[in-house]
Coordinates of C-alpha atoms in Angstrom, one line a residue:
Chain A
X1 CA -19.6 -33.3 7.6
X2 CA -18.6 -34.0 4.1
X3 CA -15.9 -36.5 3.4
X4 CA -14.3 -36.9 0.0
X5 CA -16.2 -39.4 -2.1
X6 CA -14.7 -42.8 -2.4
X7 CA -14.0 -43.3 -6.0
X8 CA -12.4 -46.7 -6.4
X9 CA -15.5 -48.9 -6.9
X10 CA -16.9 -46.7 -9.6
X11 CA -13.7 -47.1 -11.7
X12 CA -14.2 -50.8 -11.6
X13 CA -16.9 -52.4 -13.7
X14 CA -19.0 -53.4 -10.7
X15 CA -21.0 -50.3 -10.0
X16 CA -21.0 -48.0 -12.9
X17 CA -20.5 -50.2 -15.9
X18 CA -23.3 -51.4 -18.2
X19 CA -25.5 -54.0 -16.7
X20 CA -28.4 -55.5 -18.8
X21 CA -31.0 -52.8 -18.8
X22 CA -34.2 -53.8 -17.0
X23 CA -37.4 -54.0 -18.9
X24 CA -39.6 -51.1 -17.8
X25 CA -41.9 -52.1 -15.0
X26 CA -45.5 -52.9 -16.0
X27 CA -48.2 -50.5 -14.9
X28 CA -49.5 -52.8 -12.2
X29 CA -46.0 -53.1 -10.7
X30 CA -45.5 -49.3 -11.0
X31 CA -48.8 -48.7 -9.3
X32 CA -47.9 -51.1 -6.4
X33 CA -44.6 -49.4 -5.8
X34 CA -46.0 -45.9 -6.0
X35 CA -48.9 -46.7 -3.8
X36 CA -46.7 -48.2 -1.1
X37 CA -44.7 -45.0 -1.2
X38 CA -47.8 -42.8 -0.9
X39 CA -49.1 -44.8 2.0
X40 CA -45.8 -44.3 3.7
X41 CA -46.2 -40.5 3.2
X42 CA -49.9 -40.4 4.3
X43 CA -49.1 -42.4 7.5
X44 CA -45.7 -40.8 8.1
X45 CA -46.9 -38.8 11.1
X46 CA -48.9 -40.8 13.6
X47 CA -50.3 -37.6 15.2
X48 CA -51.7 -36.4 11.9
X49 CA -53.3 -39.8 11.3
X50 CA -54.8 -39.9 14.8
X51 CA -56.4 -36.5 14.7
X52 CA -57.6 -36.9 11.1
X53 CA -59.2 -40.2 12.0
X54 CA -60.8 -38.8 15.1
X55 CA -62.2 -35.7 13.2
X56 CA -65.4 -37.2 11.9
X57 CA -66.4 -38.3 15.4
X58 CA -66.0 -34.7 16.6
X59 CA -68.1 -33.5 13.6
X60 CA -70.8 -36.1 14.6
X61 CA -70.8 -35.0 18.2
X62 CA -71.0 -31.2 17.4
X63 CA -73.4 -31.3 14.5
X64 CA -75.7 -33.7 16.2
X65 CA -75.8 -31.5 19.3
X66 CA -76.0 -28.1 17.5
X67 CA -78.4 -28.9 14.7
X68 CA -80.1 -31.8 16.5
X69 CA -81.3 -29.5 19.3
X70 CA -82.8 -27.2 16.7
X71 CA -84.2 -29.7 14.3
X72 CA -87.9 -30.1 14.5
X73 CA -88.6 -33.8 14.4
X74 CA -91.4 -33.3 12.1
X75 CA -89.1 -32.2 9.3
X76 CA -87.3 -35.5 9.4
X77 CA -88.6 -38.6 7.7
X78 CA -91.1 -40.4 10.0
X79 CA -89.6 -42.4 12.8
X80 CA -86.0 -41.4 12.0
X81 CA -83.8 -39.9 14.7
X82 CA -81.4 -37.1 13.9
X83 CA -78.4 -39.4 14.4
X84 CA -79.9 -41.9 12.0
X85 CA -80.4 -39.0 9.5
X86 CA -77.0 -37.4 10.1
X87 CA -74.5 -40.3 10.3
X88 CA -75.0 -41.7 6.8
X89 CA -74.5 -38.1 5.5
X90 CA -71.3 -37.7 7.5
X91 CA -70.0 -40.8 5.8
X92 CA -70.0 -38.8 2.6
X93 CA -69.1 -35.3 3.8
X94 CA -66.1 -36.6 5.8
X95 CA -64.6 -37.2 2.4
X96 CA -64.5 -33.5 1.6
X97 CA -62.0 -32.8 4.4
X98 CA -59.9 -35.8 3.4
X99 CA -59.9 -34.9 -0.2
X100 CA -58.6 -31.4 0.6
X101 CA -55.7 -32.9 2.6
X102 CA -55.1 -35.3 -0.4
X103 CA -54.6 -32.2 -2.6
X104 CA -52.4 -30.5 -0.1
X105 CA -50.4 -33.7 0.3
X106 CA -49.9 -33.9 -3.5
X107 CA -48.7 -30.3 -3.7
X108 CA -46.2 -31.0 -0.9
X109 CA -45.1 -34.1 -2.8
X110 CA -44.7 -32.1 -5.9
X111 CA -42.6 -29.6 -4.1
X112 CA -40.3 -32.3 -2.9
X113 CA -37.7 -33.8 -5.2
X114 CA -38.9 -37.2 -5.9
X115 CA -41.8 -36.2 -8.1
X116 CA -39.2 -34.2 -10.1
X117 CA -37.3 -37.4 -10.6
X118 CA -40.5 -39.3 -11.6
X119 CA -40.8 -37.0 -14.6
X120 CA -37.5 -38.3 -16.1
X121 CA -38.1 -41.9 -15.2
X122 CA -39.7 -44.4 -17.7
X123 CA -42.9 -44.2 -15.7
X124 CA -46.6 -43.7 -16.5
X125 CA -47.0 -40.3 -14.7
X126 CA -50.7 -40.4 -14.0
X127 CA -50.1 -43.5 -11.9
X128 CA -48.4 -41.2 -9.3
X129 CA -51.9 -39.5 -8.9
X130 CA -53.8 -42.8 -8.8
X131 CA -51.4 -44.0 -6.1
X132 CA -52.0 -40.8 -4.1
X133 CA -55.7 -41.2 -4.3
X134 CA -55.6 -44.8 -3.2
X135 CA -53.4 -43.9 -0.2
X136 CA -55.7 -41.2 0.9
X137 CA -58.7 -43.4 0.4
X138 CA -57.3 -45.9 2.9
X139 CA -57.3 -43.2 5.5
X140 CA -60.9 -42.3 4.6
X141 CA -61.8 -45.9 5.1
X142 CA -60.5 -45.8 8.6
X143 CA -62.4 -42.5 9.2
X144 CA -65.6 -44.2 8.1
X145 CA -65.2 -47.1 10.4
X146 CA -64.3 -44.9 13.3
X147 CA -67.3 -42.8 12.6
X148 CA -69.7 -45.8 12.6
X149 CA -68.1 -47.2 15.8
X150 CA -68.1 -43.8 17.5
X151 CA -71.8 -43.3 16.6
X152 CA -72.6 -46.6 18.1
X153 CA -70.7 -46.1 21.3
X154 CA -71.8 -42.4 21.8
X155 CA -75.3 -42.5 20.6
X156 CA -76.2 -46.2 20.4
X157 CA -76.4 -45.8 16.6
X158 CA -77.7 -48.8 14.7
X159 CA -78.4 -48.8 11.0
X160 CA -82.0 -49.4 10.2
X161 CA -80.9 -51.3 7.1
X162 CA -78.9 -53.7 9.2
X163 CA -75.3 -54.7 8.7
X164 CA -75.9 -55.3 5.0
X165 CA -77.3 -51.8 4.5
X166 CA -74.5 -50.3 6.5
X167 CA -71.8 -52.1 4.5
X168 CA -73.6 -50.9 1.3
X169 CA -73.6 -47.3 2.6
X170 CA -70.0 -47.5 3.5
X171 CA -69.0 -49.0 0.1
X172 CA -71.0 -46.3 -1.8
X173 CA -69.5 -43.6 0.4
X174 CA -66.0 -44.9 -0.4
X175 CA -66.6 -44.6 -4.1
X176 CA -68.0 -41.1 -3.7
X177 CA -65.1 -40.0 -1.5
X178 CA -62.7 -41.4 -4.1
X179 CA -64.3 -39.1 -6.7
X180 CA -64.1 -36.1 -4.3
X181 CA -60.4 -36.8 -3.7
X182 CA -59.9 -36.5 -7.5
X183 CA -61.4 -33.0 -7.4
X184 CA -58.6 -31.9 -5.2
X185 CA -55.9 -33.9 -7.0
X186 CA -56.9 -32.1 -10.2
X187 CA -56.9 -28.7 -8.4
X188 CA -53.5 -29.5 -6.9
X189 CA -52.0 -30.6 -10.2
X190 CA -53.0 -27.3 -11.7
X191 CA -52.6 -24.9 -8.8
X192 CA -49.4 -26.3 -7.2
X193 CA -49.5 -24.0 -4.3
X194 CA -50.7 -25.0 -0.9
X195 CA -52.0 -21.5 0.0
X196 CA -54.0 -21.2 -3.2
X197 CA -55.3 -24.7 -2.8
X198 CA -56.4 -24.1 0.8
X199 CA -58.2 -20.9 0.0
X200 CA -60.0 -22.3 -3.0
X201 CA -60.7 -25.5 -1.1
X202 CA -63.0 -23.5 1.2
X203 CA -65.1 -22.4 -1.8
X204 CA -65.3 -25.9 -3.1
X205 CA -65.9 -27.7 0.2
X206 CA -68.3 -25.6 2.1
X207 CA -71.0 -25.2 -0.6
X208 CA -70.7 -28.9 -1.5
X209 CA -71.1 -29.8 2.2
X210 CA -73.8 -27.3 3.3
X211 CA -75.7 -26.6 0.1
X212 CA -76.9 -30.2 0.3
X213 CA -79.3 -32.5 2.1
X214 CA -76.6 -33.6 4.5
X215 CA -77.7 -31.8 7.6
X216 CA -81.4 -31.0 7.0
X217 CA -83.8 -32.2 4.4
X218 CA -83.7 -30.2 1.2
X219 CA -87.4 -29.0 1.5
X220 CA -86.7 -26.9 4.6
X221 CA -83.9 -25.0 2.8
X222 CA -84.7 -21.6 1.3
X223 CA -85.8 -21.9 -2.4
X224 CA -82.5 -20.9 -4.1
X225 CA -80.5 -23.1 -1.7
X226 CA -82.8 -26.0 -2.2
X227 CA -82.2 -25.6 -6.0
X228 CA -78.5 -25.7 -5.5
X229 CA -78.8 -28.6 -3.1
X230 CA -80.8 -30.6 -5.6
X231 CA -78.0 -30.5 -8.3
X232 CA -75.2 -30.9 -5.8
X233 CA -73.5 -34.3 -6.4
X234 CA -73.0 -34.6 -2.7
X235 CA -76.8 -34.5 -2.2
X236 CA -77.1 -37.6 -4.5
X237 CA -74.5 -39.4 -2.5
X238 CA -76.0 -38.4 0.8
X239 CA -79.5 -39.5 -0.2
X240 CA -78.1 -42.8 -1.5
X241 CA -76.0 -43.5 1.6
X242 CA -79.0 -42.6 3.8
X243 CA -81.4 -44.8 2.1
X244 CA -79.0 -47.7 2.2
X245 CA -78.3 -47.2 5.9
X246 CA -81.9 -46.7 6.8
X247 CA -83.0 -49.7 4.9
X248 CA -86.4 -50.1 3.3
X249 CA -87.1 -49.0 -0.2
X250 CA -83.9 -48.2 -2.2
X251 CA -84.8 -46.2 -5.3
X252 CA -82.9 -44.6 -8.0
X253 CA -80.7 -42.7 -5.6
X254 CA -78.0 -45.3 -5.6
X255 CA -77.4 -45.6 -9.3
X256 CA -77.7 -41.8 -9.6
X257 CA -75.1 -41.3 -6.9
X258 CA -72.7 -43.9 -8.5
X259 CA -73.1 -42.4 -11.9
X260 CA -72.5 -38.9 -10.6
X261 CA -69.4 -40.0 -8.7
X262 CA -67.9 -42.0 -11.5
X263 CA -68.6 -39.3 -14.1
X264 CA -67.0 -36.7 -11.8
X265 CA -64.0 -39.0 -11.2
X266 CA -63.5 -39.6 -14.9
X267 CA -63.5 -35.9 -15.7
X268 CA -61.2 -35.0 -12.8
X269 CA -58.8 -37.8 -13.7
X270 CA -58.3 -36.4 -17.2
X271 CA -57.9 -32.9 -15.9
X272 CA -55.5 -34.0 -13.2
X273 CA -53.4 -36.0 -15.5
X274 CA -53.1 -33.1 -17.9
X275 CA -52.2 -30.6 -15.1
X276 CA -49.7 -33.0 -13.6
X277 CA -48.0 -33.6 -16.9
X278 CA -47.2 -29.9 -17.3
X279 CA -43.5 -29.3 -16.6
X280 CA -42.7 -27.5 -13.4
X281 CA -41.6 -24.3 -15.1
X282 CA -44.7 -23.5 -17.2
Chain B
X1 CA -25.4 -38.4 -37.8
X2 CA -22.4 -40.3 -36.5
X3 CA -23.4 -43.3 -34.6
X4 CA -21.5 -42.4 -31.4
X5 CA -23.4 -39.1 -31.1
X6 CA -25.8 -39.7 -28.3
X7 CA -27.1 -36.1 -28.1
X8 CA -28.1 -34.5 -31.3
X9 CA -30.0 -31.2 -31.2
X10 CA -30.8 -28.8 -34.0
X11 CA -32.3 -25.4 -34.0
X12 CA -33.8 -25.7 -30.5
X13 CA -36.0 -22.8 -29.6
X14 CA -38.0 -22.3 -26.4
X15 CA -40.3 -19.5 -25.5
X16 CA -41.8 -18.8 -22.1
X17 CA -44.4 -16.1 -22.6
X18 CA -42.4 -13.2 -23.8
X19 CA -39.0 -14.6 -22.8
X20 CA -37.0 -16.4 -25.5
X21 CA -35.1 -18.8 -23.3
X22 CA -33.5 -20.6 -26.2
X23 CA -33.0 -19.1 -29.6
X24 CA -31.8 -21.7 -32.0
X25 CA -29.3 -24.0 -30.3
X26 CA -27.4 -26.8 -32.0
X27 CA -25.5 -29.3 -29.9
X28 CA -23.9 -32.7 -30.3
X29 CA -22.4 -34.9 -27.6
X30 CA -20.6 -38.2 -28.3
X31 CA -20.5 -41.3 -26.3
X32 CA -18.0 -41.0 -23.4
X33 CA -17.7 -37.2 -23.9
X34 CA -18.1 -34.6 -21.2
X35 CA -19.7 -31.5 -22.6
X36 CA -19.6 -28.5 -20.4
X37 CA -22.4 -26.0 -20.9
X38 CA -21.3 -22.7 -19.6
X39 CA -23.3 -19.6 -19.1
X40 CA -24.6 -17.2 -16.5
X41 CA -28.1 -17.3 -14.9
X42 CA -30.7 -17.0 -17.6
X43 CA -28.4 -18.0 -20.4
X44 CA -30.7 -21.0 -21.2
X45 CA -28.6 -23.9 -19.7
X46 CA -31.3 -25.4 -17.6
X47 CA -33.9 -25.0 -20.3
X48 CA -31.7 -26.9 -22.7
X49 CA -31.2 -29.7 -20.2
X50 CA -34.9 -29.8 -19.5
X51 CA -35.7 -30.2 -23.2
X52 CA -33.0 -32.9 -23.7
X53 CA -34.2 -34.8 -20.6
X54 CA -37.9 -34.7 -21.9
X55 CA -39.1 -32.5 -19.1
X56 CA -40.3 -29.8 -21.4
X57 CA -40.9 -29.8 -25.1
X58 CA -39.1 -27.3 -27.4
X59 CA -41.2 -24.6 -29.1
X60 CA -39.4 -25.5 -32.3
X61 CA -36.3 -27.5 -33.4
X62 CA -35.6 -31.2 -32.9
X63 CA -33.5 -33.1 -30.4
X64 CA -32.7 -36.8 -30.1
X65 CA -31.0 -38.6 -27.3
X66 CA -29.4 -42.0 -28.0
X67 CA -31.3 -41.9 -31.3
X68 CA -34.7 -41.3 -29.9
X69 CA -36.6 -38.1 -30.4
X70 CA -37.2 -36.4 -27.1
X71 CA -40.7 -35.4 -28.0
X72 CA -41.8 -38.4 -30.0
X73 CA -40.3 -41.2 -27.9
X74 CA -39.8 -39.7 -24.4
X75 CA -40.2 -43.1 -22.7
X76 CA -37.3 -44.6 -24.7
X77 CA -35.2 -41.5 -23.9
X78 CA -36.0 -41.8 -20.2
X79 CA -34.9 -45.4 -20.0
X80 CA -31.4 -44.2 -21.1
X81 CA -30.8 -41.0 -19.3
X82 CA -29.9 -40.0 -15.7
X83 CA -30.6 -36.5 -14.4
X84 CA -29.1 -34.7 -11.4
X85 CA -30.5 -31.3 -11.1
X86 CA -29.8 -28.1 -9.2
X87 CA -32.1 -29.4 -6.5
X88 CA -31.8 -32.8 -5.0
X89 CA -34.5 -34.9 -6.7
X90 CA -35.0 -37.4 -3.9
X91 CA -37.4 -38.3 -1.1
X92 CA -36.3 -36.7 2.1
X93 CA -38.6 -38.8 4.2
X94 CA -37.1 -42.1 2.9
X95 CA -33.6 -43.5 3.8
X96 CA -30.9 -43.4 1.1
X97 CA -31.4 -47.1 0.7
X98 CA -35.1 -46.8 0.2
X99 CA -34.7 -44.0 -2.3
X100 CA -32.5 -46.2 -4.4
X101 CA -34.7 -49.2 -4.2
X102 CA -37.8 -47.2 -5.1
X103 CA -36.2 -45.8 -8.2
X104 CA -34.8 -49.1 -9.2
X105 CA -38.2 -50.8 -8.8
X106 CA -39.8 -48.1 -10.9
X107 CA -37.1 -48.7 -13.6
X108 CA -38.3 -52.3 -13.7
X109 CA -35.9 -54.1 -11.4
X110 CA -37.1 -57.0 -9.4
X111 CA -36.9 -56.7 -5.6
X112 CA -33.6 -58.6 -5.5
X113 CA -32.2 -56.7 -8.4
X114 CA -33.2 -53.4 -6.8
X115 CA -31.6 -54.3 -3.5
X116 CA -28.4 -55.4 -5.3
X117 CA -28.2 -52.2 -7.3
X118 CA -28.9 -50.0 -4.2
X119 CA -26.0 -51.8 -2.4
X120 CA -23.6 -51.2 -5.3
X121 CA -24.4 -47.6 -5.5
X122 CA -24.3 -46.9 -1.7
X123 CA -20.9 -48.5 -1.7
X124 CA -19.6 -46.6 -4.7
X125 CA -20.9 -43.3 -3.4
X126 CA -19.6 -43.7 0.2
X127 CA -23.1 -43.7 1.6
X128 CA -23.0 -47.2 3.2
X129 CA -22.9 -45.9 6.7
X130 CA -25.8 -43.5 6.2
X131 CA -27.9 -46.0 4.1
X132 CA -30.6 -46.5 6.8
X133 CA -30.9 -42.8 7.8
X134 CA -33.6 -40.6 6.3
X135 CA -32.2 -38.4 3.6
X136 CA -33.5 -35.3 5.5
X137 CA -30.6 -35.8 7.9
X138 CA -28.0 -35.9 5.2
X139 CA -25.5 -33.1 4.6
X140 CA -25.5 -31.2 1.3
X141 CA -22.7 -33.2 0.0
X142 CA -24.3 -36.5 0.9
X143 CA -27.6 -35.5 -0.7
X144 CA -25.9 -34.5 -3.9
X145 CA -24.1 -37.9 -3.9
X146 CA -27.4 -39.7 -3.3
X147 CA -29.0 -37.6 -6.0
X148 CA -26.3 -38.6 -8.5
X149 CA -26.6 -42.2 -7.4
X150 CA -30.3 -42.1 -8.1
X151 CA -29.6 -40.8 -11.5
X152 CA -27.3 -43.7 -12.2
X153 CA -29.7 -46.5 -11.0
X154 CA -30.7 -47.4 -14.5
X155 CA -27.1 -47.3 -15.9
X156 CA -27.8 -44.4 -18.2
X157 CA -26.0 -43.8 -21.5
X158 CA -26.4 -40.1 -21.0
X159 CA -26.1 -38.2 -17.8
X160 CA -27.4 -34.7 -17.3
X161 CA -25.7 -32.7 -14.5
X162 CA -27.3 -29.4 -13.9
X163 CA -24.9 -27.3 -11.8
X164 CA -23.9 -30.2 -9.7
X165 CA -21.4 -28.3 -7.6
X166 CA -23.7 -25.6 -6.3
X167 CA -23.5 -25.6 -2.5
X168 CA -20.8 -28.3 -2.3
X169 CA -17.6 -27.8 -0.3
X170 CA -14.3 -28.5 -2.0
X171 CA -13.7 -32.1 -1.0
X172 CA -17.2 -33.1 -2.1
X173 CA -16.8 -31.2 -5.3
X174 CA -13.5 -33.0 -6.1
X175 CA -15.1 -36.3 -5.3
X176 CA -17.9 -35.5 -7.7
X177 CA -15.5 -34.5 -10.4
X178 CA -13.6 -37.8 -10.1
X179 CA -16.8 -39.7 -10.2
X180 CA -18.0 -37.9 -13.4
X181 CA -14.7 -38.5 -15.1
X182 CA -14.9 -42.2 -14.1
X183 CA -18.4 -42.5 -15.7
X184 CA -17.2 -40.8 -18.9
X185 CA -14.3 -43.3 -19.1
X186 CA -16.9 -46.1 -19.0
X187 CA -18.7 -44.5 -22.0
X188 CA -21.4 -42.4 -20.4
X189 CA -21.9 -39.1 -22.2
X190 CA -22.2 -36.3 -19.8
X191 CA -23.8 -32.9 -20.3
X192 CA -22.7 -30.7 -17.5
X193 CA -24.0 -27.2 -16.9
X194 CA -22.0 -25.0 -14.7
X195 CA -21.1 -21.4 -13.7
X196 CA -17.8 -22.6 -12.3
X197 CA -15.3 -22.0 -14.9
X198 CA -12.8 -24.2 -13.1
X199 CA -15.2 -27.1 -13.2
X200 CA -15.7 -26.8 -17.0
X201 CA -12.0 -26.5 -17.5
X202 CA -11.2 -29.5 -15.3
X203 CA -13.9 -31.8 -16.5
X204 CA -15.2 -31.0 -20.0
X205 CA -13.8 -32.4 -23.2
X206 CA -15.6 -29.7 -25.0
X207 CA -17.3 -26.5 -23.8
X208 CA -20.3 -24.7 -25.2
X209 CA -20.8 -21.2 -24.0
X210 CA -24.5 -20.1 -23.9
X211 CA -25.6 -16.5 -23.7
X212 CA -29.1 -15.1 -24.3
X213 CA -30.3 -18.5 -25.4
X214 CA -27.7 -18.9 -28.2
X215 CA -24.5 -20.7 -28.5
X216 CA -21.8 -18.0 -28.3
X217 CA -18.9 -20.3 -28.9
X218 CA -18.1 -24.0 -28.7
X219 CA -14.8 -25.9 -28.6
X220 CA -12.2 -27.4 -26.4
X221 CA -10.9 -25.5 -23.5
X222 CA -7.6 -25.0 -25.3
X223 CA -9.4 -23.6 -28.4
X224 CA -11.5 -21.3 -26.3
X225 CA -8.4 -20.0 -24.5
X226 CA -6.7 -19.4 -27.8
X227 CA -9.6 -17.1 -28.7
X228 CA -8.9 -14.8 -25.8
X229 CA -5.3 -14.2 -26.8
X230 CA -2.4 -13.9 -24.5
X231 CA -1.7 -14.7 -20.9
X232 CA -0.4 -12.2 -18.4
X233 CA 2.4 -11.5 -16.0
X234 CA 1.6 -9.9 -12.6
X235 CA 4.4 -8.5 -10.6
X236 CA 5.0 -6.5 -7.4
X237 CA 7.7 -3.9 -7.4
X238 CA 10.1 -4.2 -4.4
X239 CA 9.9 -1.9 -1.4
X240 CA 12.6 0.5 -2.6
X241 CA 11.2 0.5 -6.2
X242 CA 9.1 3.1 -8.0
X243 CA 6.1 1.7 -9.9
X244 CA 5.9 4.6 -12.3
X245 CA 9.5 4.0 -13.4
X246 CA 8.9 0.3 -13.8
X247 CA 5.7 0.9 -15.7
X248 CA 7.3 3.3 -18.1
X249 CA 10.2 0.9 -18.8
X250 CA 7.8 -2.0 -19.5
X251 CA 5.7 0.1 -21.8
X252 CA 8.8 1.0 -23.8
X253 CA 9.8 -2.6 -23.9
X254 CA 6.4 -3.6 -25.4
X255 CA 4.6 -4.7 -22.2
X256 CA 1.9 -2.0 -21.6
X257 CA 0.7 -2.4 -18.0
X258 CA -3.1 -2.5 -17.4
X259 CA -5.0 -0.5 -14.8
X260 CA -4.0 -1.6 -11.3
X261 CA -5.7 -1.6 -7.9
X262 CA -2.8 -2.2 -5.6
X263 CA -0.1 0.5 -5.5
X264 CA 2.9 -1.7 -6.0
X265 CA 1.3 -4.1 -8.5
X266 CA 1.6 -4.2 -12.2
X267 CA 0.0 -6.6 -14.7
X268 CA 1.2 -6.8 -18.3
X269 CA 0.1 -9.0 -21.2
X270 CA 2.6 -11.8 -22.1
X271 CA 2.9 -14.4 -24.8
X272 CA 4.2 -17.2 -22.6
X273 CA 6.2 -17.8 -19.5
X274 CA 9.4 -17.1 -21.3
X275 CA 8.5 -13.4 -21.0
X276 CA 9.1 -13.7 -17.3
X277 CA 12.8 -13.4 -17.8
X278 CA 12.4 -10.6 -20.3
X279 CA 10.3 -8.6 -17.9
X280 CA 12.8 -9.1 -15.0
X281 CA 15.7 -8.0 -17.3
X282 CA 13.8 -4.9 -18.4
X283 CA 13.2 -3.9 -14.8
X284 CA 16.7 -4.8 -13.7
X285 CA 18.0 -2.4 -16.4
X286 CA 16.2 0.5 -14.8
X287 CA 17.2 -0.4 -11.3
X288 CA 13.8 -1.8 -10.2
X289 CA 13.8 -5.0 -8.2
X290 CA 10.8 -7.4 -8.2
X291 CA 9.5 -8.9 -5.0
X292 CA 6.9 -11.1 -6.6
X293 CA 6.2 -12.2 -10.1
X294 CA 3.8 -14.7 -11.6
X295 CA 2.7 -15.8 -15.1
X296 CA -1.0 -16.7 -15.6
X297 CA -2.4 -18.7 -18.5
X298 CA -5.5 -17.1 -20.0
X299 CA -8.3 -18.5 -17.8
X300 CA -11.8 -19.6 -18.8
X301 CA -12.9 -16.6 -16.8
X302 CA -11.4 -14.5 -19.6
X303 CA -13.0 -16.6 -22.3
X304 CA -16.4 -16.3 -20.5
X305 CA -16.2 -12.6 -20.1
X306 CA -14.9 -12.1 -23.6
X307 CA -17.8 -13.9 -25.2
X308 CA -20.6 -13.1 -22.8
X309 CA -19.8 -9.4 -22.3
X310 CA -20.6 -8.7 -25.9
X311 CA -23.6 -11.0 -26.2
X312 CA -26.5 -8.6 -25.9
X313 CA -25.3 -6.1 -28.6
X314 CA -23.8 -8.2 -31.2
X315 CA -24.9 -11.1 -33.4
X316 CA -23.6 -14.5 -32.2
X317 CA -21.0 -16.3 -34.2
X318 CA -22.3 -19.2 -36.2
X319 CA -23.4 -21.9 -33.7
X320 CA -20.8 -24.6 -33.1
X321 CA -18.1 -22.6 -34.8
X322 CA -15.1 -21.1 -33.0
X323 CA -15.6 -17.5 -33.6
X324 CA -13.9 -14.3 -32.6
X325 CA -15.7 -12.3 -30.1
X326 CA -17.5 -9.6 -32.1
X327 CA -16.0 -6.8 -30.1
X328 CA -12.6 -6.8 -28.5
X329 CA -12.9 -7.7 -24.8
X330 CA -11.9 -4.8 -22.5
X331 CA -8.7 -5.2 -20.7
X332 CA -8.8 -8.1 -18.3
X333 CA -7.6 -6.1 -15.4
X334 CA -10.4 -3.6 -15.9
X335 CA -12.9 -6.4 -15.7
X336 CA -11.4 -7.7 -12.5
X337 CA -11.6 -4.5 -10.7
X338 CA -14.9 -3.1 -12.0
X339 CA -17.5 -5.8 -12.7
X340 CA -19.4 -7.3 -9.8
X341 CA -19.7 -10.4 -11.8
X342 CA -16.0 -10.9 -11.9
X343 CA -15.7 -9.9 -8.2
X344 CA -18.2 -12.5 -7.3
X345 CA -16.6 -15.2 -9.4
X346 CA -13.2 -14.6 -8.0
X347 CA -14.5 -15.9 -4.7
X348 CA -13.9 -19.6 -4.3
X349 CA -17.5 -20.9 -3.9
X350 CA -20.1 -18.4 -4.9
X351 CA -23.4 -19.5 -3.4
X352 CA -26.2 -19.4 -6.0
X353 CA -29.5 -18.7 -4.4

């Protein structure tokens, strides 16, 4: 029910009159406030959080059983089980699902009113996107931990590279996932429609996920697919994560994966900021 | 430019693809002034507000708000403006209190300052009781109040209100009007867009009528009303009377009746309310009694129709000037009975989709 608005206090100097104008918040302070808001949005619905965190474990269970039963041990690196081969790859590919939901979340946020208000506040607009990416990254972090714990409990997974190797693989995957999140933040900032984003998301995600070395070694793929998989940035990341987790010789995979991820992230950040800056009506 | 002019726009043009949304608009608004921006859908009101509030750049022309160019210094402009749009720009998942604290923090307030400001505004806008509830549960009126409060967090020098009354019931609307007037008294300049003529009439110190992206006319409500000429007298002939006789007598006396819908009703142009007595005497002389009679000031409705009805075909008067409508407006009564636009507006609260 609407009641007539009480007017009295506004007529007095207390509420409406000039108060000393605040100095605009610094970028760090803005980012803190914005990130706290985005984290609230990402974790607003416990059910969504629960299912999204459980999702990678389901992937691990299904893919290990479906492909694992087919995979000829001889195509895997010597002495490596399929779980040992697969789990470090899932650390990376899990991020593809997360990144799509980050994009959808951003579109939903842009449809809501607060982002419209952000545009007329003395605010560095791209920080809204950075905040979104950080909030989604925290959820990815939880997914990765649940995946490793689930792998251990279900399949007795242990990283050949020990705890150090596992932590290194997790850290690298986190950086890679951050860059994948930015792909979808850029898409969301330009497309601004959940339906369009979801349908395009399929075309971005599935090739990145399957035309890679994530589930089988590249050399057993058909020639053309192997060629695609070799240039796929997800392959770099998967190779790097795998070699860190397996332990032993770590070659150029890690710097290559980091360079690919950071380069991708830089490009996507610029595109995203540009797309986001566009006024809603153009 | 006078120092108390806080909005100063010259030759603003904006093109979206093939649509010329604004076609050379000049506008000035002074400190403490309420400027009403009147026009139908697509007249360019929202585009003008979007340009002045730094949301979208003009295709050409310049605009400054509180002395800062909206394109060159948007951050300085944003520190000094408040915006309340057609759609509530707030976070539905947050409580009213959290919305206010969030915006205050982003405006640079410390935690304590933000809490203090939120408390002040919740009190002033009658939202104290609902402060802790998520905004998604608020009624339309409460949302609009929260939205306005959010626009005022930074104590703006200039407040943009884009169709603030859409979807509000009467008490909420009256409350909003009082609030806007209070802010203007404190020195805030207000640019208010509206399709409600009553709202512009009640609130605005000056009114600018936009049509087809141009300023059709600009001035005070009194000046605009003067442009549309006389008021009118509506009367109802008594049960024993004959309308045809009454109409003929009035015509001979210099009060030609307009086209009528209702059988016993007549409407004639009148200079002022003194003509009431004249009309009654004329009818009395021919033996017609009057069961109902009323004098009506020329309304903004008439102004609006007079200036916008001719907009597509005729060149606009010089922007900012009080100009005659280029073609005489058709009889008011004809408008009332024939145009759906007028029909729609005669309802109390047209709902804009």
